[in-house]
XYZ file of C-alpha atoms in Angstrom:
396
model
C 14.833 -17.877 19.018
C 14.331 -15.761 22.083
C 11.781 -17.291 24.398
C 10.396 -13.802 24.953
C 9.861 -13.082 21.258
C 6.344 -11.969 20.461
C 4.069 -14.130 18.320
C 0.840 -13.661 16.442
C -2.173 -14.473 18.561
C -4.011 -16.307 15.775
C -3.643 -17.413 12.165
C -6.529 -15.116 11.215
C -4.772 -12.160 12.808
C -1.554 -12.899 10.937
C -3.400 -13.236 7.623
C -5.189 -9.924 8.189
C -1.880 -8.207 9.007
C -0.046 -9.718 6.020
C -2.951 -8.905 3.695
C -3.013 -5.393 5.141
C 0.664 -5.046 4.319
C 0.051 -6.145 0.737
C -3.117 -4.102 0.174
C -2.171 -0.485 -0.383
C -2.923 2.590 -2.446
C -1.599 0.920 -5.598
C -4.373 -1.672 -5.456
C -7.000 1.048 -5.628
C -5.555 3.850 -7.741
C -3.242 1.964 -10.139
C -4.384 -1.607 -10.761
C -7.826 -0.770 -12.229
C -6.309 1.781 -14.600
C -3.616 -0.499 -16.042
C -6.184 -3.297 -16.311
C -8.395 -1.132 -18.503
C -5.409 0.124 -20.481
C -3.922 -3.302 -21.212
C -6.873 -5.390 -22.288
C -9.264 -5.700 -19.360
C -9.970 -9.306 -18.458
C -7.071 -10.441 -20.672
C -4.657 -8.461 -18.499
C -6.247 -9.844 -15.324
C -5.470 -13.386 -16.521
C -1.803 -12.484 -17.026
C -1.711 -10.721 -13.664
C -3.191 -13.755 -11.910
C -0.589 -15.988 -13.541
C 2.156 -13.679 -12.289
C 0.952 -13.565 -8.688
C 0.352 -17.325 -8.578
C 3.567 -18.469 -10.272
C 5.997 -15.775 -9.091
C 4.444 -13.696 -6.332
C 3.190 -16.548 -4.194
C 6.526 -18.375 -4.395
C 8.498 -15.326 -3.287
C 6.008 -14.643 -0.487
C 6.352 -18.196 0.834
C 10.133 -17.798 0.620
C 10.024 -14.602 2.690
C 7.759 -16.237 5.290
C 10.148 -19.210 5.499
C 13.209 -16.985 5.911
C 11.600 -14.974 8.698
C 10.124 -17.953 10.537
C 13.309 -20.025 10.413
C 15.562 -17.172 11.526
C 13.112 -15.678 14.050
C 14.772 -12.334 13.430
C 14.478 -9.058 11.541
C 15.288 -8.799 7.829
C 18.991 -8.031 8.381
C 19.410 -10.608 11.146
C 17.604 -13.280 9.121
C 20.084 -13.114 6.248
C 23.005 -12.881 8.672
C 21.813 -15.948 10.568
C 20.846 -18.114 7.599
C 23.307 -16.957 4.956
C 26.219 -15.007 6.394
C 28.769 -13.403 4.116
C 27.338 -10.545 2.070
C 23.726 -11.743 2.368
C 22.846 -9.320 5.202
C 23.060 -6.588 2.545
C 19.770 -7.940 1.172
C 18.238 -7.393 4.599
C 19.669 -3.884 4.677
C 17.949 -3.215 1.357
C 14.650 -4.182 2.993
C 15.391 -1.961 5.987
C 16.241 0.964 3.708
C 13.081 0.412 1.657
C 10.896 0.327 4.748
C 12.458 3.523 6.061
C 12.339 5.526 2.830
C 9.024 4.269 1.437
C 7.201 4.999 4.685
C 8.640 8.524 4.775
C 6.751 9.502 1.614
C 3.920 6.968 1.872
C 2.825 8.641 5.107
C 2.641 11.939 3.222
C 0.180 10.463 0.720
C -1.720 8.723 3.523
C -2.004 12.165 5.101
C -3.683 13.418 1.943
C -6.341 10.690 2.213
C -6.894 11.579 5.874
C -7.301 15.251 4.988
C -9.753 14.464 2.200
C -11.941 12.479 4.577
C -12.597 15.764 6.371
C -12.661 17.842 3.188
C -15.499 15.634 1.918
C -17.767 17.412 4.390
C -16.117 20.790 3.802
C -15.863 22.768 0.591
C -14.472 19.966 -1.587
C -17.791 18.871 -3.100
C -18.852 22.424 -3.961
C -15.487 23.141 -5.591
C -15.531 19.831 -7.475
C -19.030 20.560 -8.777
C -17.627 23.770 -10.296
C -14.692 21.921 -11.872
C -12.209 23.229 -9.311
C -11.163 19.968 -7.606
C -7.693 20.405 -9.096
C -7.419 23.856 -7.525
C -8.377 22.441 -4.115
C -5.721 19.732 -4.365
C -3.093 22.179 -5.598
C -3.799 24.575 -2.743
C -3.662 21.739 -0.227
C -0.293 20.267 -1.268
C 1.141 23.789 -1.584
C 0.263 24.563 2.039
C 3.271 23.350 4.067
C 1.418 23.517 7.375
C -1.384 21.226 6.204
C 0.892 18.805 4.339
C 3.311 18.376 7.231
C 0.594 18.282 9.898
C -1.340 15.438 8.270
C 1.907 13.578 7.545
C 2.920 13.783 11.207
C -0.589 12.763 12.292
C -0.340 9.604 10.192
C 3.096 8.762 11.584
C 1.780 9.277 15.123
C -1.083 6.839 14.474
C 1.205 4.255 12.858
C 3.825 4.563 15.601
C 1.141 4.231 18.268
C -0.128 0.970 16.774
C 3.365 -0.510 16.382
C 4.212 0.666 19.918
C 1.484 -1.676 21.209
C 3.250 -4.725 19.785
C 2.521 -7.587 17.415
C -0.565 -9.103 19.035
C -1.842 -6.105 21.002
C -1.200 -3.474 18.335
C -0.692 -4.683 14.763
C -2.827 -7.828 14.884
C -5.615 -6.221 16.887
C -5.866 -3.210 14.581
C -5.672 -5.214 11.338
C -8.402 -7.602 12.520
C -10.659 -4.530 12.622
C -9.297 -2.496 9.713
C -9.207 -5.191 7.015
C -12.821 -6.377 7.413
C -13.838 -2.697 7.511
C -11.954 -2.152 4.249
C -13.886 -4.943 2.524
C -17.223 -3.663 3.847
C -16.490 -0.148 2.541
C -15.354 -1.596 -0.774
C -18.569 -3.568 -1.210
C -20.751 -0.575 -0.273
C -18.966 1.590 -2.844
C -19.254 -1.133 -5.507
C -23.021 -1.346 -5.035
C -23.321 2.440 -5.363
C -21.059 2.586 -8.415
C -22.477 -0.266 -10.510
C -26.061 0.929 -9.968
C -25.380 4.368 -11.466
C -27.027 5.078 -14.842
C -24.438 4.476 -17.566
C -22.218 2.285 -15.393
C -22.254 -0.453 -18.028
C -19.776 1.422 -20.226
C -17.270 1.446 -17.392
C -17.720 -2.260 -16.754
C -17.154 -2.965 -20.443
C -13.968 -0.875 -20.485
C -12.717 -2.686 -17.393
C -13.661 -6.283 -18.131
C -14.016 -6.780 -21.884
C -11.035 -8.943 -22.881
C -8.914 -7.457 -25.642
C -6.002 -9.782 -26.307
C -4.606 -7.423 -28.944
C -3.490 -5.151 -26.092
C -1.393 -7.879 -24.448
C 1.896 -6.452 -25.651
C 5.287 -6.947 -24.033
C 4.641 -3.691 -22.176
C 1.420 -5.154 -20.769
C 3.178 -8.295 -19.587
C 5.904 -6.251 -17.903
C 3.212 -4.124 -16.256
C 1.536 -7.289 -14.951
C 4.820 -8.565 -13.533
C 5.612 -5.229 -11.906
C 2.150 -4.745 -10.439
C 1.984 -8.319 -9.165
C 5.383 -8.117 -7.507
C 5.020 -4.746 -5.848
C 1.386 -5.216 -4.870
C 2.309 -8.099 -2.569
C 4.851 -6.079 -0.516
C 7.705 -8.310 -1.641
C 11.376 -7.390 -1.568
C 11.099 -4.812 1.218
C 11.403 -6.961 4.340
C 7.740 -6.800 5.407
C 6.889 -10.460 4.912
C 10.214 -11.602 6.374
C 9.553 -9.471 9.439
C 5.960 -10.659 9.848
C 7.101 -14.242 9.241
C 9.599 -13.958 12.090
C 6.708 -13.771 14.551
C 5.147 -17.023 13.296
C 5.197 -20.277 15.220
C 6.853 -23.377 13.783
C 3.530 -25.145 13.157
C 1.965 -22.614 10.781
C 1.361 -23.996 7.267
C 2.838 -21.314 5.055
C 1.610 -22.219 1.536
C -2.054 -22.002 2.572
C -1.388 -18.741 4.397
C 0.374 -17.242 1.370
C -2.487 -18.315 -0.917
C -4.997 -16.561 1.325
C -2.947 -13.351 1.470
C -2.519 -13.326 -2.320
C -6.248 -13.960 -2.788
C -7.225 -11.082 -0.493
C -4.739 -8.671 -2.059
C -5.802 -9.552 -5.599
C -9.486 -9.344 -4.668
C -9.084 -5.765 -3.433
C -7.246 -4.777 -6.608
C -9.875 -6.290 -8.903
C -12.859 -5.092 -6.861
C -11.510 -1.534 -6.811
C -12.112 -1.394 -10.540
C -15.811 -1.985 -9.936
C -15.826 1.176 -7.813
C -13.866 3.432 -10.120
C -14.778 2.687 -13.749
C -18.577 2.475 -13.540
C -18.544 5.784 -11.649
C -16.229 7.757 -13.943
C -17.903 6.465 -17.116
C -21.377 7.134 -15.712
C -20.500 10.824 -15.542
C -18.486 10.928 -18.765
C -15.113 11.590 -17.118
C -11.863 10.250 -18.548
C -10.339 7.641 -16.205
C -6.773 8.001 -15.029
C -4.468 6.695 -12.345
C -2.634 7.859 -9.261
C -3.160 11.140 -7.395
C -4.945 12.770 -10.338
C -7.620 10.073 -10.342
C -7.952 10.038 -6.573
C -7.867 13.681 -5.580
C -9.191 15.414 -8.703
C -11.248 13.064 -10.907
C -13.163 11.121 -8.267
C -14.174 14.180 -6.181
C -15.729 15.529 -9.387
C -17.638 12.249 -9.707
C -18.796 12.263 -6.085
C -19.944 15.877 -6.436
C -22.479 14.763 -9.054
C -23.791 11.814 -7.027
C -26.717 11.862 -4.635
C -25.246 11.694 -1.105
C -21.895 12.516 -2.677
C -20.339 13.756 0.568
C -20.998 10.448 2.300
C -19.612 8.357 -0.561
C -16.595 10.641 -0.859
C -15.890 10.202 2.852
C -16.308 6.419 2.545
C -13.905 6.274 -0.408
C -11.174 8.277 1.299
C -11.655 6.259 4.485
C -11.131 3.144 2.347
C -7.917 4.630 0.973
C -6.740 5.661 4.426
C -7.247 2.154 5.805
C -5.346 0.645 2.858
C -2.500 3.111 3.398
C -2.482 2.636 7.172
C -2.192 -1.159 7.133
C 0.708 -0.948 4.673
C 2.406 1.787 6.686
C 2.203 -0.333 9.838
C 4.150 -3.150 8.187
C 6.790 -0.764 6.833
C 7.449 0.704 10.271
C 7.522 -2.772 11.810
C 10.427 -3.716 9.501
C 12.482 -0.875 10.971
C 11.281 -1.356 14.549
C 12.008 -5.100 14.542
C 15.553 -4.352 13.373
C 16.028 -1.951 16.289
C 14.651 -4.529 18.743
C 16.681 -7.483 17.435
C 19.953 -5.820 16.448
C 20.185 -2.702 18.619
C 18.495 -4.385 21.613
C 16.068 -1.509 22.100
C 12.735 -2.125 23.743
C 9.664 -1.806 21.516
C 8.558 1.512 22.998
C 11.905 3.184 22.296
C 12.132 1.632 18.826
C 8.632 2.739 17.800
C 9.061 6.299 19.078
C 12.607 6.916 17.804
C 12.190 5.246 14.413
C 8.722 6.732 13.920
C 10.078 10.204 14.667
C 13.071 9.734 12.356
C 10.847 8.618 9.484
C 8.434 11.497 10.120
C 11.345 13.937 9.839
C 12.607 12.280 6.652
C 9.130 12.645 5.165
C 9.040 16.428 5.555
C 11.014 17.066 2.311
C 8.507 14.854 0.461
C 5.617 16.797 1.988
C 7.192 20.086 0.916
C 8.420 18.999 -2.511
C 5.016 18.308 -4.072
C 4.058 21.925 -3.467
C 7.307 23.132 -5.028
C 8.891 24.331 -1.792
C 12.213 22.530 -2.363
C 14.234 22.015 -5.586
C 13.686 18.996 -7.805
C 16.166 16.127 -8.129
C 16.925 15.123 -11.744
C 13.605 16.553 -12.861
C 11.628 14.838 -10.099
C 10.314 16.238 -6.851
C 11.714 14.644 -3.686
C 8.712 12.331 -3.252
C 8.873 11.026 -6.826
C 12.651 10.599 -6.622
C 12.357 8.534 -3.434
C 9.580 6.480 -5.015
C 11.644 5.845 -8.160
C 14.706 4.778 -6.167
C 12.862 2.290 -3.979
C 10.264 0.906 -6.401
C 12.268 0.799 -9.633
C 15.698 -0.153 -8.314
C 15.948 -1.465 -4.748
C 12.745 -3.533 -4.480
C 13.240 -5.492 -7.738
C 16.836 -6.231 -6.766
C 15.697 -7.336 -3.322
C 13.153 -9.716 -4.816
C 15.735 -11.233 -7.162
C 18.262 -11.720 -4.357
C 15.646 -13.327 -2.093
C 14.724 -15.785 -4.857
C 18.397 -16.644 -5.409
C 18.986 -16.981 -1.665
C 16.151 -19.479 -1.236
């Protein structure tokens, strides 16, 4: 270990950063939907079993690898395993690089919609034109690229400041703010007339829906929700001291991540059912369905802004950890200083994200029937990350 290697300033700060890495857009726009689809509370029980039995074990393993090696994802496997094992670290590096390139595009959408909440979005949504607003936005290359670059500038600026002064300091503010916003939105949502139907859809256990597909969905959601298999937890673990008790830390991170996922359902389903709108998942739910809901609420502009701020914080804390994977590699293996690593790698990822920003609006050709963003997402989430998780488990 280098005596000059940065460390987390406090256990609380590390937990907030690790939880921020795990909590992302998927917690808010995907987990509630698949919970309702696959049996409500019955699915939650399976999901909890997955994150406790599998997810927590892999997270502890990643923390141990990073702390023992005191190095980046590639260097950790080189130092502790040798041979071909550094390839597993390279998979994490590649995931961090590629995922952030398109994740920052989507984070840019949430940033834009914070401002649109006080613009013409609510009026358009009230007329059933929220889909037109979203379509026009993603089809505008100037807006898409500008917000993407703005997000990368913010993320790079935080990582530039370092582990304690940048990442830890920001996450100690952002994560509590996320929970406050979440609770405010829950109170508003569950007190709407007709919210009970949404709560029933979300929570009523239906064990007949626990098919093999549901179990696979629980495994996939649990694994990916915790930011496993992409080098984030190894990288964050490398800045831990030798005295930190990792099982308790991992339990806390898993609890926080799972809490956000479950609580998000109390925001979404009571609201959409209260206004008789069919629930969905992903961008359609977030940028089309929910604006239509907010448009019908009293003080809809304020609650729309709060919701998209919540999403932006969730995206930002995950993006920070993804960039840190790449930056730590540059610091440890290329011997760059942090400033150079944050600026160069942040710029490179911003440039790689431009095709994703353009592809959603149809400005560049599709790849195997998918736009560039979806193709990058499929490659990393469906192929590289699962393989990385398996290899890490075997390695430990």
